PDB file of C-alpha atoms and ligand atoms in Angstrom:
ATOM      1  CA  MET A   1      20.810  48.841  34.688  1.00  0.00           C
ATOM      2  CA  TYR A   2      19.057  46.200  33.369  1.00  0.00           C
ATOM      3  CA  SER A   3      17.739  42.836  35.298  1.00  0.00           C
ATOM      4  CA  CYS A   4      17.801  39.719  33.762  1.00  0.00           C
ATOM      5  CA  TYR A   5      14.128  38.814  32.636  1.00  0.00           C
ATOM      6  CA  GLU A   6      15.174  35.167  33.356  1.00  0.00           C
ATOM      7  CA  CYS A   7      16.980  35.031  36.581  1.00  0.00           C
ATOM      8  CA  ASN A   8      16.253  38.724  37.502  1.00  0.00           C
ATOM      9  CA  GLU A   9      19.792  39.633  38.534  1.00  0.00           C
ATOM     10  CA  VAL A  10      21.254  42.881  37.402  1.00  0.00           C
ATOM     11  CA  ILE A  11      23.363  42.418  34.040  1.00  0.00           C
ATOM     12  CA  ASN A  12      26.740  43.876  34.495  1.00  0.00           C
ATOM     13  CA  GLY A  13      28.535  43.668  30.793  1.00  0.00           C
ATOM     14  CA  GLN A  14      27.266  41.861  28.098  1.00  0.00           C
ATOM     15  CA  PHE A  15      23.522  40.985  27.415  1.00  0.00           C
ATOM     16  CA  THR A  16      20.881  40.101  24.929  1.00  0.00           C
ATOM     17  CA  THR A  17      17.853  41.893  24.138  1.00  0.00           C
ATOM     18  CA  ALA A  18      14.906  39.782  22.468  1.00  0.00           C
ATOM     19  CA  ASN A  19      11.167  41.743  22.182  1.00  0.00           C
ATOM     20  CA  GLY A  20      12.059  44.291  24.371  1.00  0.00           C
ATOM     21  CA  ARG A  21      13.506  42.001  27.152  1.00  0.00           C
ATOM     22  CA  SER A  22      17.056  41.647  28.414  1.00  0.00           C
ATOM     23  CA  PHE A  23      18.903  38.721  29.583  1.00  0.00           C
ATOM     24  CA  HIS A  24      22.283  37.346  30.522  1.00  0.00           C
ATOM     25  CA  PRO A  25      23.836  35.516  27.408  1.00  0.00           C
ATOM     26  CA  GLN A  26      23.780  32.425  29.496  1.00  0.00           C
ATOM     27  CA  CYS A  27      20.156  32.957  30.665  1.00  0.00           C
ATOM     28  CA  PHE A  28      18.720  33.492  26.998  1.00  0.00           C
ATOM     29  CA  LYS A  29      17.476  30.166  26.622  1.00  0.00           C
ATOM     30  CA  CYS A  30      15.093  28.072  24.358  1.00  0.00           C
ATOM     31  CA  GLU A  31      11.910  27.892  26.132  1.00  0.00           C
ATOM     32  CA  SER A  32      11.624  24.180  24.812  1.00  0.00           C
ATOM     33  CA  CYS A  33      14.778  22.333  24.901  1.00  0.00           C
ATOM     34  CA  LYS A  34      16.924  25.092  27.229  1.00  0.00           C
ATOM     35  CA  CYS A  35      19.690  25.169  24.783  1.00  0.00           C
ATOM     36  CA  ASN A  36      21.605  28.623  24.574  1.00  0.00           C
ATOM     37  CA  LEU A  37      20.128  30.695  22.009  1.00  0.00           C
ATOM     38  CA  THR A  38      21.961  32.404  19.272  1.00  0.00           C
ATOM     39  CA  ASN A  39      19.519  32.796  16.701  1.00  0.00           C
ATOM     40  CA  PHE A  40      16.032  32.699  18.051  1.00  0.00           C
ATOM     41  CA  PHE A  41      12.369  32.347  16.824  1.00  0.00           C
ATOM     42  CA  THR A  42       9.193  33.342  18.427  1.00  0.00           C
ATOM     43  CA  HIS A  43       6.205  31.259  18.368  1.00  0.00           C
ATOM     44  CA  ASN A  44       3.073  32.336  20.433  1.00  0.00           C
ATOM     45  CA  GLY A  45       5.537  34.466  22.619  1.00  0.00           C
ATOM     46  CA  ARG A  46       7.931  31.991  23.264  1.00  0.00           C
ATOM     47  CA  PHE A  47      11.544  32.148  22.345  1.00  0.00           C
ATOM     48  CA  LEU A  48      12.670  29.283  20.209  1.00  0.00           C
ATOM     49  CA  CYS A  49      15.578  27.479  18.731  1.00  0.00           C
ATOM     50  CA  SER A  50      15.469  26.761  15.116  1.00  0.00           C
ATOM     51  CA  ASN A  51      14.774  23.173  15.902  1.00  0.00           C
ATOM     52  CA  CYS A  52      12.365  23.811  18.089  1.00  0.00           C
ATOM     53  CA  PHE A  53      10.408  26.302  16.276  1.00  0.00           C
ATOM     54  CA  SER A  54      10.429  23.903  13.231  1.00  0.00           C
ATOM     55  CA  GLU A  55       8.889  21.142  15.573  1.00  0.00           C
ATOM     56  CA  ALA A  56       6.301  24.231  16.950  1.00  0.00           C
ATOM     57  CA  ALA A  57       5.399  25.783  13.935  1.00  0.00           C
ATOM     58  CA  LEU A  58       6.367  24.179  10.449  1.00  0.00           C
ATOM     59  CA  PRO A  59       4.118  21.526   8.534  1.00  0.00           C
ATOM     60  CA  ARG A  60       4.948  18.229   8.393  1.00  0.00           C
ATOM     61  CA  CYS A  61       5.963  16.166   5.624  1.00  0.00           C
ATOM     62  CA  SER A  62       2.922  14.109   4.608  1.00  0.00           C
ATOM     63  CA  ASN A  63       5.363  11.256   3.422  1.00  0.00           C
ATOM     64  CA  CYS A  64       7.837  10.822   6.250  1.00  0.00           C
ATOM     65  CA  ASN A  65       5.747  12.862   8.757  1.00  0.00           C
ATOM     66  CA  LYS A  66       9.131  14.556   9.610  1.00  0.00           C
ATOM     67  CA  VAL A  67       8.723  18.214  10.057  1.00  0.00           C
ATOM     68  CA  THR A  68       9.970  20.259   7.241  1.00  0.00           C
ATOM     69  CA  LYS A  69      12.933  22.205   8.911  1.00  0.00           C
ATOM     70  CA  ILE A  70      14.064  25.891   8.099  1.00  0.00           C
ATOM     71  CA  GLY A  71      16.088  26.149   4.917  1.00  0.00           C
ATOM     72  CA  GLU A  72      14.937  22.566   3.872  1.00  0.00           C
ATOM     73  CA  ASN A  73      13.475  22.187   0.422  1.00  0.00           C
ATOM     74  CA  TYR A  74      10.102  21.416   0.237  1.00  0.00           C
ATOM     75  CA  MET A  75       7.240  21.702  -1.526  1.00  0.00           C
ATOM     76  CA  THR A  76       3.286  21.752  -1.526  1.00  0.00           C
ATOM     77  CA  VAL A  77       1.795  19.478  -4.080  1.00  0.00           C
ATOM     78  CA  ASN A  78      -2.288  19.120  -3.848  1.00  0.00           C
ATOM     79  CA  GLY A  79      -2.200  20.770  -0.576  1.00  0.00           C
ATOM     80  CA  LYS A  80       0.183  18.171   0.721  1.00  0.00           C
ATOM     81  CA  VAL A  81       3.499  19.281   2.245  1.00  0.00           C
ATOM     82  CA  LEU A  82       6.453  17.322   1.077  1.00  0.00           C
ATOM     83  CA  HIS A  83      10.230  17.323   1.139  1.00  0.00           C
ATOM     84  CA  ARG A  84      11.779  17.257  -2.017  1.00  0.00           C
ATOM     85  CA  GLU A  85      12.943  13.984  -1.849  1.00  0.00           C
ATOM     86  CA  CYS A  86      10.206  12.595  -0.425  1.00  0.00           C
ATOM     87  CA  PHE A  87       7.675  13.661  -3.557  1.00  0.00           C
ATOM     88  CA  ARG A  88       7.880  10.323  -5.288  1.00  0.00           C
ATOM     89  CA  CYS A  89       6.180   8.844  -7.858  1.00  0.00           C
ATOM     90  CA  GLU A  90       3.369   6.761  -6.906  1.00  0.00           C
ATOM     91  CA  GLY A  91       3.656   4.836 -10.436  1.00  0.00           C
ATOM     92  CA  PRO A  92       5.809   1.607 -10.593  1.00  0.00           C
ATOM     93  CA  CYS A  93       9.267   3.483 -10.604  1.00  0.00           C
ATOM     94  CA  GLN A  94       8.557   4.873  -7.183  1.00  0.00           C
ATOM     95  CA  SER A  95      11.469   7.576  -7.884  1.00  0.00           C
ATOM     96  CA  PRO A  96      11.466  10.859  -6.807  1.00  0.00           C
ATOM     97  CA  ILE A  97      10.054  13.076  -9.414  1.00  0.00           C
ATOM     98  CA  ASN A  98      11.937  15.813 -10.899  1.00  0.00           C
ATOM     99  CA  GLY A  99      10.035  17.690 -13.643  1.00  0.00           C
ATOM    100  CA  ARG A 100       6.769  17.092 -15.007  1.00  0.00           C
ATOM    101  CA  PHE A 101       4.258  14.871 -13.326  1.00  0.00           C
ATOM    102  CA  PHE A 102       0.517  14.135 -13.456  1.00  0.00           C
ATOM    103  CA  SER A 103      -2.115  13.510 -10.851  1.00  0.00           C
ATOM    104  CA  ILE A 104      -4.404  10.862 -11.604  1.00  0.00           C
ATOM    105  CA  ARG A 105      -6.894   9.649  -8.963  1.00  0.00           C
ATOM    106  CA  SER A 106      -5.189  11.918  -6.563  1.00  0.00           C
ATOM    107  CA  LYS A 107      -1.819  10.120  -7.161  1.00  0.00           C
ATOM    108  CA  ASN A 108       1.257  11.640  -8.747  1.00  0.00           C
ATOM    109  CA  VAL A 109       2.713   9.646 -11.146  1.00  0.00           C
ATOM    110  CA  CYS A 110       6.217  10.925 -13.382  1.00  0.00           C
ATOM    111  CA  GLN A 111       5.708  11.522 -17.188  1.00  0.00           C
ATOM    112  CA  ASN A 112       8.034   8.566 -17.477  1.00  0.00           C
ATOM    113  CA  CYS A 113       5.278   6.113 -15.861  1.00  0.00           C
ATOM    114  CA  TYR A 114       2.314   7.972 -17.286  1.00  0.00           C
ATOM    115  CA  SER A 115       3.796   7.844 -20.749  1.00  0.00           C
ATOM    116  CA  LYS A 116       4.351   4.167 -20.252  1.00  0.00           C
ATOM    117  CA  TYR A 117       1.621   2.864 -18.479  1.00  0.00           C
ATOM    118  CA  GLY A 118      -1.197   5.550 -18.728  1.00  0.00           C
ATOM    119  CA  ASP A 119      -4.255   5.837 -16.421  1.00  0.00           C
ATOM    120  CA  ASP A 120      -3.560   2.132 -15.624  1.00  0.00           C
ATOM    121  CA  PHE A 121      -0.335   2.479 -13.929  1.00  0.00           C
ATOM    122  CA  GLU A 122      -1.790   0.998 -10.840  1.00  0.00           C
ATOM    123  CA  LYS A 123      -1.939  -2.392 -12.476  1.00  0.00           C
ATOM    124  CA  PHE A 124       1.989  -2.325 -12.837  1.00  0.00           C
ATOM    125  CA  LEU A 125       2.476  -1.021  -9.240  1.00  0.00           C
ATOM    126  CA  LYS A 126       4.682  -3.838  -7.593  1.00  0.00           C
ATOM    127  CA  LYS A 127       2.699  -5.815  -4.919  1.00  0.00           C
ATOM    128  CA  GLU A 128       4.587  -7.418  -2.177  1.00  0.00           C
ATOM    129  CA  GLU A 129       3.620 -10.832  -2.714  1.00  0.00           C
ATOM    130  CA  PRO A 130       4.753 -14.044  -0.671  1.00  0.00           C
ATOM    131  CA  VAL A 131       7.158 -16.023  -2.005  1.00  0.00           C
ATOM    132  CA  GLU A 132       5.321 -19.174  -2.526  1.00  0.00           C
ATOM    133  CA  PRO A 133       7.606 -22.243  -2.880  1.00  0.00           C
ATOM    134  CA  LYS A 134       7.894 -23.760  -6.486  1.00  0.00           C
ATOM    135  CA  LYS A 135       5.906 -27.015  -6.931  1.00  0.00           C
ATOM    136  CA  GLU A 136       7.577 -29.323  -9.370  1.00  0.00           C
ATOM    137  CA  ALA A 137       5.595 -29.904 -12.176  1.00  0.00           C
ATOM    138  CA  GLU A 138       3.325 -32.831 -12.646  1.00  0.00           C
ATOM    139  CA  ILE A 139       4.127 -34.794 -15.585  1.00  0.00           C
ATOM    140  CA  LYS A 140       1.695 -37.273 -16.514  1.00  0.00           C
ATOM    141  CA  PRO A 141       1.874 -39.434 -19.648  1.00  0.00           C
ATOM    142  CA  MET A 142      -0.180 -38.540 -22.703  1.00  0.00           C
ATOM    143  CA  ILE A 143      -1.248 -42.335 -23.066  1.00  0.00           C
ATOM    144  CA  ASN A 144      -4.987 -42.725 -23.495  1.00  0.00           C
ATOM    145  CA  ARG A 145      -5.858 -39.320 -24.000  1.00  0.00           C
ATOM    146  CA  VAL A 146      -7.993 -38.334 -26.820  1.00  0.00           C
ATOM    147  CA  PRO A 147      -7.473 -34.909 -28.486  1.00  0.00           C
ATOM    148  CA  ILE A 148     -10.621 -33.184 -28.615  1.00  0.00           C
ATOM    149  CA  TYR A 149     -11.321 -31.250 -31.856  1.00  0.00           C
ATOM    150  CA  PHE A 150     -14.068 -28.563 -32.275  1.00  0.00           C
TER     151      PHE A 150
HETATM  152 ZN1  LIG B   1      20.228  35.666  33.853  1.00  0.00          ZN
HETATM  153 ZN1  LIG B   2      15.065  24.346  21.329  1.00  0.00          ZN
HETATM  154 ZN1  LIG B   3       9.402  13.824   4.111  1.00  0.00          ZN
HETATM  155 ZN1  LIG B   4       7.732   6.855 -12.298  1.00  0.00          ZN
END
């Protein structure tokens, strides 16, 4: 006879065992979000569903700050964890990097930008400048002006 680790009632019929403990199938729950566990992960002795395990144990993407989920494509670049799609060129194109890239002053620049702009790529980064209303050009008559020659 087994008794359920969660509710202490005797288990008749189906049960789930995990780490030497027995549970009614409906009592085997994620210890964080309380969802019913089918696949489980253990973290610090707790049974967790894959989402809660990801939240608790997996590294966060340094770009979007979301956790990198199990099975999700992520990579480590210069010690930073990044989703595959969050690994973007920090040069002017800002698009996801596929293939070769260059690390310049701890910024990652795609091959394309690097061959176009070289080490000065930062000068070509789009800055969000406030849009100034265009002034009408002042046109002054050139009368009475003497050209100066050197
Ligand atoms: Zn139970
Ligand atoms: Zn959970
Ligand atoms: Zn990300
Ligand atoms: Zn680029």
